[in-house]
mmCIF file of C-alpha atoms in Angstrom:
data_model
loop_
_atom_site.group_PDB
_atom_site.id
_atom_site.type_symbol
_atom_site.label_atom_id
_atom_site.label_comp_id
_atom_site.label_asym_id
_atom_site.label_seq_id
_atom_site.Cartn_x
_atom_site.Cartn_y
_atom_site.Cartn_z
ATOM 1 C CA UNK A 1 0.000 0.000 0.000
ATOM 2 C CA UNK A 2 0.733 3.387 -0.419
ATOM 3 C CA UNK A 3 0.629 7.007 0.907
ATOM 4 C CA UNK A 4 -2.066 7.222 3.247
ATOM 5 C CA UNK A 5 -2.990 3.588 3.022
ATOM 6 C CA UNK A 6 0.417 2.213 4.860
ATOM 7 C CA UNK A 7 -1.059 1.982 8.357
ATOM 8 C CA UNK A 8 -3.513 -0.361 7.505
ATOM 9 C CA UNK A 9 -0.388 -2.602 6.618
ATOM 10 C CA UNK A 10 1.496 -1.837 9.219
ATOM 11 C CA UNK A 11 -1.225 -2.264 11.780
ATOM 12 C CA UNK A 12 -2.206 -5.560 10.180
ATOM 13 C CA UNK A 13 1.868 -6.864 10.349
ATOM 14 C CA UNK A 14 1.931 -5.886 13.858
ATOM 15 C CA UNK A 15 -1.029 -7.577 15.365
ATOM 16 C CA UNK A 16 -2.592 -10.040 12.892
ATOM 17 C CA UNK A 17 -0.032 -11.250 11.274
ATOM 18 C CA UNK A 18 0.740 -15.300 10.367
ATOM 19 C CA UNK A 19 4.145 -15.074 11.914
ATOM 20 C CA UNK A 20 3.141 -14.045 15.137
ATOM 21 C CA UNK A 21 0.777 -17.029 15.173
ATOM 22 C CA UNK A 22 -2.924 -15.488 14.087
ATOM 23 C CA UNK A 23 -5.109 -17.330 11.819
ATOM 24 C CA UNK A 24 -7.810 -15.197 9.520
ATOM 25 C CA UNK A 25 -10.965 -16.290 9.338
ATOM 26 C CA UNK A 26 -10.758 -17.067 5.925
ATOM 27 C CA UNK A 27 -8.217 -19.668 6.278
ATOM 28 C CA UNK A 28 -10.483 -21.699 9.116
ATOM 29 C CA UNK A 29 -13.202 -21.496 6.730
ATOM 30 C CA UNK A 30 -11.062 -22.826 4.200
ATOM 31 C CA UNK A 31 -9.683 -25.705 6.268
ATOM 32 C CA UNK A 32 -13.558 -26.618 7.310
ATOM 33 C CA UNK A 33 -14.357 -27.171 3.646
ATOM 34 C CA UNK A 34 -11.013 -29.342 2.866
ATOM 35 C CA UNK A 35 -12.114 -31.204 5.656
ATOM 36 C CA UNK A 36 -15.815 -31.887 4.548
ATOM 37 C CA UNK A 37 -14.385 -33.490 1.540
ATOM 38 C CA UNK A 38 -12.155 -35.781 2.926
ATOM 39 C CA UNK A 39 -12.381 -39.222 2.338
ATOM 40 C CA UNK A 40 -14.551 -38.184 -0.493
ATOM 41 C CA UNK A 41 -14.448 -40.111 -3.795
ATOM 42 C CA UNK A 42 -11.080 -38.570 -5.995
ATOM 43 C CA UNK A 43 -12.469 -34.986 -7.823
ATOM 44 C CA UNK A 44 -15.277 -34.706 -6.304
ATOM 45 C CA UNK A 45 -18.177 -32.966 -7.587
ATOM 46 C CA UNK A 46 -18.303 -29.408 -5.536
ATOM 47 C CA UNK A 47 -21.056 -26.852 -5.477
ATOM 48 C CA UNK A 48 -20.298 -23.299 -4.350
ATOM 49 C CA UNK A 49 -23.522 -21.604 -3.745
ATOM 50 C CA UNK A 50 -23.366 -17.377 -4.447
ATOM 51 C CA UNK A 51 -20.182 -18.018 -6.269
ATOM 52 C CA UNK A 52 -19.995 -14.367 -7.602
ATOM 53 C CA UNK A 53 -16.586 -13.038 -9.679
ATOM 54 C CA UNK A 54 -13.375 -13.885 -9.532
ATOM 55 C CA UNK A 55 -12.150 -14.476 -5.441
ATOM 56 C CA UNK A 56 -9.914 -16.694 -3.418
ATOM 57 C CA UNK A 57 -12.475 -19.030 -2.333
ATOM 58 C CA UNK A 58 -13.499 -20.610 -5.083
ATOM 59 C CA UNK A 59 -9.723 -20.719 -6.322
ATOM 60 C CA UNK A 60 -9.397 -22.869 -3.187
ATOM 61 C CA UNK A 61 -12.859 -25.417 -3.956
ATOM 62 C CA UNK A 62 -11.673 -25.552 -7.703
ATOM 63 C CA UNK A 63 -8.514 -26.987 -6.014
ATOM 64 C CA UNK A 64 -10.347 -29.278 -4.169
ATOM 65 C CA UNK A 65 -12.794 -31.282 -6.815
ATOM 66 C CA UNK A 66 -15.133 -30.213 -10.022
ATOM 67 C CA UNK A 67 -16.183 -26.524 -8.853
ATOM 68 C CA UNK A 68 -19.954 -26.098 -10.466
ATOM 69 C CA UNK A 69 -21.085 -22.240 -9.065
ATOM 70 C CA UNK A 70 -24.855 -20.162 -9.076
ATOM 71 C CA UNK A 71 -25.244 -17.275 -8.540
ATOM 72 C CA UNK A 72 -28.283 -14.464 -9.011
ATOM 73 C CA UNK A 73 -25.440 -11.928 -10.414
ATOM 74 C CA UNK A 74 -24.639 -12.642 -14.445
ATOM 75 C CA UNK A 75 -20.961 -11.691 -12.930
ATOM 76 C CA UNK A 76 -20.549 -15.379 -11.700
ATOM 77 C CA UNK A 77 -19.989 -16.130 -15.450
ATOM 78 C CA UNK A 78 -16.008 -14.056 -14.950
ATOM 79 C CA UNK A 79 -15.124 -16.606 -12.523
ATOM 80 C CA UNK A 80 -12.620 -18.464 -14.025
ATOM 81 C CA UNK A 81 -12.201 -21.347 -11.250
ATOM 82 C CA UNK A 82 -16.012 -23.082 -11.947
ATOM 83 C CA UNK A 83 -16.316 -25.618 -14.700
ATOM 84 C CA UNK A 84 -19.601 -24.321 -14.920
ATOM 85 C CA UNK A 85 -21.423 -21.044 -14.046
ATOM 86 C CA UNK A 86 -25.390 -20.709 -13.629
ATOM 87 C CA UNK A 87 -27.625 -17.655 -12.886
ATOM 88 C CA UNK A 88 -29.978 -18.504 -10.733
ATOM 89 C CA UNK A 89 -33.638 -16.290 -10.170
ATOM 90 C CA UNK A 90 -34.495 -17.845 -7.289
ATOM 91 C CA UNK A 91 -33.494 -20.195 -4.561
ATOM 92 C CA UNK A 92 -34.501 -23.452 -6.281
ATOM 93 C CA UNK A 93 -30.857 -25.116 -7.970
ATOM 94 C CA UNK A 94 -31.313 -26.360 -11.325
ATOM 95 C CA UNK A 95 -29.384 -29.586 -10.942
ATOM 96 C CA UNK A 96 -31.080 -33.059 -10.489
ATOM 97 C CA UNK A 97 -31.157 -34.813 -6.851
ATOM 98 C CA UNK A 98 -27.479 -36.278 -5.198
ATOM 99 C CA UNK A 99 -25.690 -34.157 -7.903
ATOM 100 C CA UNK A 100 -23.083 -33.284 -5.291
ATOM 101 C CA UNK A 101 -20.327 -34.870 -3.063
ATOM 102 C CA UNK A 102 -20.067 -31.135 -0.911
ATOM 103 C CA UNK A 103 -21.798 -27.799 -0.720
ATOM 104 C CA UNK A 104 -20.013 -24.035 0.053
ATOM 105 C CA UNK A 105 -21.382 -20.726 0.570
ATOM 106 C CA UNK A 106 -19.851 -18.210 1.809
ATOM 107 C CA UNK A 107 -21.158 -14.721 3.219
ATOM 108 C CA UNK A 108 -24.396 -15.866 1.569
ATOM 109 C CA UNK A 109 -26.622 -17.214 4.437
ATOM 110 C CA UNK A 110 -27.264 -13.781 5.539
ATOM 111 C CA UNK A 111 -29.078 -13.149 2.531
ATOM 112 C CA UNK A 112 -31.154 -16.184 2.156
ATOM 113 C CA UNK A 113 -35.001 -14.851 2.059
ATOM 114 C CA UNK A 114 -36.731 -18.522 2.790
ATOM 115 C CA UNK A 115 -33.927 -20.467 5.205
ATOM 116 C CA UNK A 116 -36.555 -23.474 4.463
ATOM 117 C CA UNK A 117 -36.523 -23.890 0.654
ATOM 118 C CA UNK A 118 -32.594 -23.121 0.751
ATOM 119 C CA UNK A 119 -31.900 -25.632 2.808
ATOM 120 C CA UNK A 120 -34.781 -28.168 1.057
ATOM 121 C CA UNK A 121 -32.606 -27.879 -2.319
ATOM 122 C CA UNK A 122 -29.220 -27.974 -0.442
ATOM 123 C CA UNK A 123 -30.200 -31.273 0.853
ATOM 124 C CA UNK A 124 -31.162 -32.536 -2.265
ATOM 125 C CA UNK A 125 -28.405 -31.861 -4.641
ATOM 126 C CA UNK A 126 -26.602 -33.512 -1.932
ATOM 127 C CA UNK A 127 -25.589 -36.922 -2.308
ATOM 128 C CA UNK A 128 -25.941 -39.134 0.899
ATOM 129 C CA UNK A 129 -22.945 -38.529 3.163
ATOM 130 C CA UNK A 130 -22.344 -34.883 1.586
ATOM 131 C CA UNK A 131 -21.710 -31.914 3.349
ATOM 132 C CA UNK A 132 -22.774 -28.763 3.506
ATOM 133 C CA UNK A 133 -20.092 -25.824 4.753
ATOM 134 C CA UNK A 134 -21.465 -22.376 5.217
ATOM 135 C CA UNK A 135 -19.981 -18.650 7.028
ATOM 136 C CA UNK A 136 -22.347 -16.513 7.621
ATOM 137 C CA UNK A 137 -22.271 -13.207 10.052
ATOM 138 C CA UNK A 138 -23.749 -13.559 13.575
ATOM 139 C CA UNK A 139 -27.168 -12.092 14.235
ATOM 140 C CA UNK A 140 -25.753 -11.019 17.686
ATOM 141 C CA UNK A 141 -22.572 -9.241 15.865
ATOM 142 C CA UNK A 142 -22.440 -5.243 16.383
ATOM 143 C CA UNK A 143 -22.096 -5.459 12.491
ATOM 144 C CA UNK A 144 -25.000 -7.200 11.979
ATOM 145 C CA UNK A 145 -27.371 -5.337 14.262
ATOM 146 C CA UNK A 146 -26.452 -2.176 12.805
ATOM 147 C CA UNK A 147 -27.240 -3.184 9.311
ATOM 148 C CA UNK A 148 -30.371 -5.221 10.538
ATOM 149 C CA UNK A 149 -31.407 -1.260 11.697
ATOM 150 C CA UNK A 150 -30.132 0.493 8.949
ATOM 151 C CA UNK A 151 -32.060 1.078 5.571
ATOM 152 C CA UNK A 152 -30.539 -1.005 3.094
ATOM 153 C CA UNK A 153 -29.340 2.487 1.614
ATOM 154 C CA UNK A 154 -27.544 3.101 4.095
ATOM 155 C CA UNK A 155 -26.047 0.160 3.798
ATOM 156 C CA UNK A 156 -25.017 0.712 0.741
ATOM 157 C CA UNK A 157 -23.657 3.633 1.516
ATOM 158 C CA UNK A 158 -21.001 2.960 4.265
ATOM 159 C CA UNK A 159 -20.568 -1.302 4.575
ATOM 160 C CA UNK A 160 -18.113 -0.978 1.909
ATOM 161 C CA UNK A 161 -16.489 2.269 2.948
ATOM 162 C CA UNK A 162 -15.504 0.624 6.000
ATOM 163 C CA UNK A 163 -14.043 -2.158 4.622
ATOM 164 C CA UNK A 164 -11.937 0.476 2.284
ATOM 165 C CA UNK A 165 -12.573 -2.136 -0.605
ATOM 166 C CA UNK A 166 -12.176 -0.635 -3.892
ATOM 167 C CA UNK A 167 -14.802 1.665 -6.069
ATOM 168 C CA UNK A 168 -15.534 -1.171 -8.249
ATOM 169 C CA UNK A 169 -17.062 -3.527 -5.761
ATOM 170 C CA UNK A 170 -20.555 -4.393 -5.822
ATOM 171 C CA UNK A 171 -22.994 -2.407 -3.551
ATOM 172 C CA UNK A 172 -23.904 -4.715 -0.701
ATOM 173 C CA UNK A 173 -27.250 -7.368 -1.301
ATOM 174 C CA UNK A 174 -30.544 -7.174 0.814
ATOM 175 C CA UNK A 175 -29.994 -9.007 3.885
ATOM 176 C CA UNK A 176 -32.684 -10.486 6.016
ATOM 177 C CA UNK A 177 -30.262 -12.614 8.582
ATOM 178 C CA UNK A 178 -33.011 -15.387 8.985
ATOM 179 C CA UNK A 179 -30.685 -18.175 9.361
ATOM 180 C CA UNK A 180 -27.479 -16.342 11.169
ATOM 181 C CA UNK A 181 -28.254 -17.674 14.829
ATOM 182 C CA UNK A 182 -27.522 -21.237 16.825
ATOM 183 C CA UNK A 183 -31.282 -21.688 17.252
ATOM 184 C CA UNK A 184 -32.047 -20.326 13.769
ATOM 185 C CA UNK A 185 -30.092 -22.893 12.069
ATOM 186 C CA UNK A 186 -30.865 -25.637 14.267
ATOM 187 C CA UNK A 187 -34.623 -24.908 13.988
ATOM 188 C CA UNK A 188 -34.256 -24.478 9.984
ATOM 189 C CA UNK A 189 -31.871 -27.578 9.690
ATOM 190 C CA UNK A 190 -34.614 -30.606 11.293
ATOM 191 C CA UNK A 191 -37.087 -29.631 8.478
ATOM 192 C CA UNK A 192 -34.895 -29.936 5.462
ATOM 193 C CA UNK A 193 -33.341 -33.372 5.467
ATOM 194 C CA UNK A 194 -30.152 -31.914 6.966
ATOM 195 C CA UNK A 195 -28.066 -31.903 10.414
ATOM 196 C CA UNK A 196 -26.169 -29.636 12.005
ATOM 197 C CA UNK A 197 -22.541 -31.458 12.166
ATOM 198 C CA UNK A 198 -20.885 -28.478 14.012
ATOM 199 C CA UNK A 199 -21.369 -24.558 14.834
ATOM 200 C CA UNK A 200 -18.133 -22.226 15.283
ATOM 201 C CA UNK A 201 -18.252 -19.346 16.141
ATOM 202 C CA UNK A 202 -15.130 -16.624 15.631
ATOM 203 C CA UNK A 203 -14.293 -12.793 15.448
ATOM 204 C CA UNK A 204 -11.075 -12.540 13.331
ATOM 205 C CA UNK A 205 -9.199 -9.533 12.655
ATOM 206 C CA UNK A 206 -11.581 -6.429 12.429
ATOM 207 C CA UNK A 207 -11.868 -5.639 8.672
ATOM 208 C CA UNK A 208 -14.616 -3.106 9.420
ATOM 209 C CA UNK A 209 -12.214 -0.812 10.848
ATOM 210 C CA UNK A 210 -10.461 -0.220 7.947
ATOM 211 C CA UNK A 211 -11.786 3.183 7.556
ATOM 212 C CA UNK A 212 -9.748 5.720 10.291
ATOM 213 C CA UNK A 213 -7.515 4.214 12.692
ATOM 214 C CA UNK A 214 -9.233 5.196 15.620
ATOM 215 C CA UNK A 215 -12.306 2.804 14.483
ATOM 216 C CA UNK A 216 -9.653 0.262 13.940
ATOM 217 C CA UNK A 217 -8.252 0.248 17.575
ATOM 218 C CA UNK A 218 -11.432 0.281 18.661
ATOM 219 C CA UNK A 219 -12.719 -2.957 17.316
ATOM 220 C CA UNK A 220 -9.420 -4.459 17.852
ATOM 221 C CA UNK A 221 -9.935 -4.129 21.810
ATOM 222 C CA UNK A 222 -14.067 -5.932 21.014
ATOM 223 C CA UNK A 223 -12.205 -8.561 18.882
ATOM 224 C CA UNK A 224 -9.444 -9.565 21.924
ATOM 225 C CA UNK A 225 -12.138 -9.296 24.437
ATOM 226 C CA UNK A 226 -14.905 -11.758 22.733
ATOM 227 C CA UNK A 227 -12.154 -14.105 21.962
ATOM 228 C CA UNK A 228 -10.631 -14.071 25.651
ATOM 229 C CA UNK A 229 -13.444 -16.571 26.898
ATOM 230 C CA UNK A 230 -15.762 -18.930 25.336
ATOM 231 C CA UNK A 231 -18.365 -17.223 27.541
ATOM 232 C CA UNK A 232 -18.523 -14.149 25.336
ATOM 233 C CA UNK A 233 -18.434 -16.665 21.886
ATOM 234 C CA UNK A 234 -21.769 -15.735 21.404
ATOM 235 C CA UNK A 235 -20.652 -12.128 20.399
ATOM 236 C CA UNK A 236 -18.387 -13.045 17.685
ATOM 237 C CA UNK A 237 -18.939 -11.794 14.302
ATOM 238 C CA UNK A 238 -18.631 -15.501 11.801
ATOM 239 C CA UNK A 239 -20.903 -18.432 12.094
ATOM 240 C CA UNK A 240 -19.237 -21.323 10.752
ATOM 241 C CA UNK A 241 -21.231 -24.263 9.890
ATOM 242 C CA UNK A 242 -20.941 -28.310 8.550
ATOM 243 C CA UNK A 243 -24.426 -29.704 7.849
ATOM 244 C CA UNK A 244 -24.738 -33.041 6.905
ATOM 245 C CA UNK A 245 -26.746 -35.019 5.003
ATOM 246 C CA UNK A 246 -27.425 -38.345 6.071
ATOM 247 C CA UNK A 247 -26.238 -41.358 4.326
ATOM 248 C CA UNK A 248 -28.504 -44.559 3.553
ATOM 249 C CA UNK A 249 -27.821 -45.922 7.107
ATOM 250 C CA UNK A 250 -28.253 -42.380 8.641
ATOM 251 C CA UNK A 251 -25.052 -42.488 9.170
ATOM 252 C CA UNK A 252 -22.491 -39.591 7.514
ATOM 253 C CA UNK A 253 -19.973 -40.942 5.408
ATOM 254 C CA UNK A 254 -17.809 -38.090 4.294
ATOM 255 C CA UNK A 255 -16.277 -35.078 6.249
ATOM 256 C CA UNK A 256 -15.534 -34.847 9.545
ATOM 257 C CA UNK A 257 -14.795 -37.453 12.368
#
């Protein structure tokens, strides 16, 4: 980075960085899908669900098995890591039943309008034994209230301001946050033909401080207090999730052990 911009690095090197032993949220999420695959059948077949452009998540499912992607933005077609790109209009998938060894989404549950009918065709273009790996913010998260109370133009206005991400990147989507709590996804999981393998919960470095320094500091001191005790885990910002789907025996035959 340049000019103005160099604190943001410099902040980042001095308290989050992989040499002094901090893991980003991405990575965990990453390591949760390469795990959900394992002892899968060689190149598996892999949906990622809200694919979007061109980003280092699906470089990392493409790397994992046969990367199919949907996506309600036409954009989803520029992403060079899926096999195959589809625009979707709604939330049914148009791919026949067991089409998939493993599911992703990511930053997508937030947005899901009907948790029941996205779960319904999640479980079905699962084969038996798949899994399903989502992140998703917390509905507790100071993020995630604020936007919940926020007009979605304001939204617009300052989510990605925050985040300093460049011009170019999209406005943020509608969110509803329907399926972005422990009981939510519990509740919503028993009526689909899914279970709930595992919940995590995590606050990693605090990307919506990007904006002044001061703000940065600030939400550095929430993210080393919520992660001092499992007691506060509730107020972390990422819901990580495994659903299964069960195999013939009901028992799960891929992922996790």
């Amino acid at each position: 980075m340049a000019g103005g911009d160099n604190w943001r690095e410099r902040y980042m090197d001095r308290w989050y960085s992989r040499a002094g032993g901090w893991t980003d949220g991405t990575t965990k999420f990453h390591e949760m899908c390469r795990e959900a695959v394992r002892g899968a059948q060689e190149n598996p077949s892999l949906l990622e669900i809200g694919a979007g452009p061109p980003n280092p998540s699906s470089d990392f499912f493409a790397a994992l098995g046969t990367l199919t992607g949907v996506d309600v933005d036409p954009i989803v077609r520029s992403n060079p890591a899926l096999v195959n790109a589809v625009v979707v209009e709604a939330e049914e998938l148009p791919f026949e039943d067991c089409s998939f060894d493993a599911c992703f989404s990511s930053w997508l549950l937030e947005h899901v309008e009907d948790p029941s009918v996205h779960l319904k065709e999640v479980a079905r273009v699962l084969k038996p034994g798949g899994r399903y790996v989502a992140r998703t913010p917390n509905r507790y998260h100071y993020v995630s209230i604020a936007a919940a109370m926020s007009p979605h133009w304001f939204h617009r206005l300052v989510a990605n301001r925050l985040r300093a991400l460049p011009e170019e990147t999209h406005e943020p989507w509608p969110t509803y946050y329907r399926l972005n709590t422990r009981r939510a996804i519990t509740r919503s999981a028993a009526d689909s033909g899914l279970r709930v393998s595992s919940i995590v919960l995590i606050e990693s470095e605090p990307s919506y401080g990007f904006a002044a320094r001061p703000l940065f500091l600030l939400l550095m001191a929430y993210e080393r207090l919520v992660n001092s005790t499992p007691l506060l885990e509730g107020l972390r910002h990422t819901v990580n999730v495994v659903f299964d789907k069960p195999g013939p025996s009901g028992e799960k035959e891929v992922g996790l052990d």
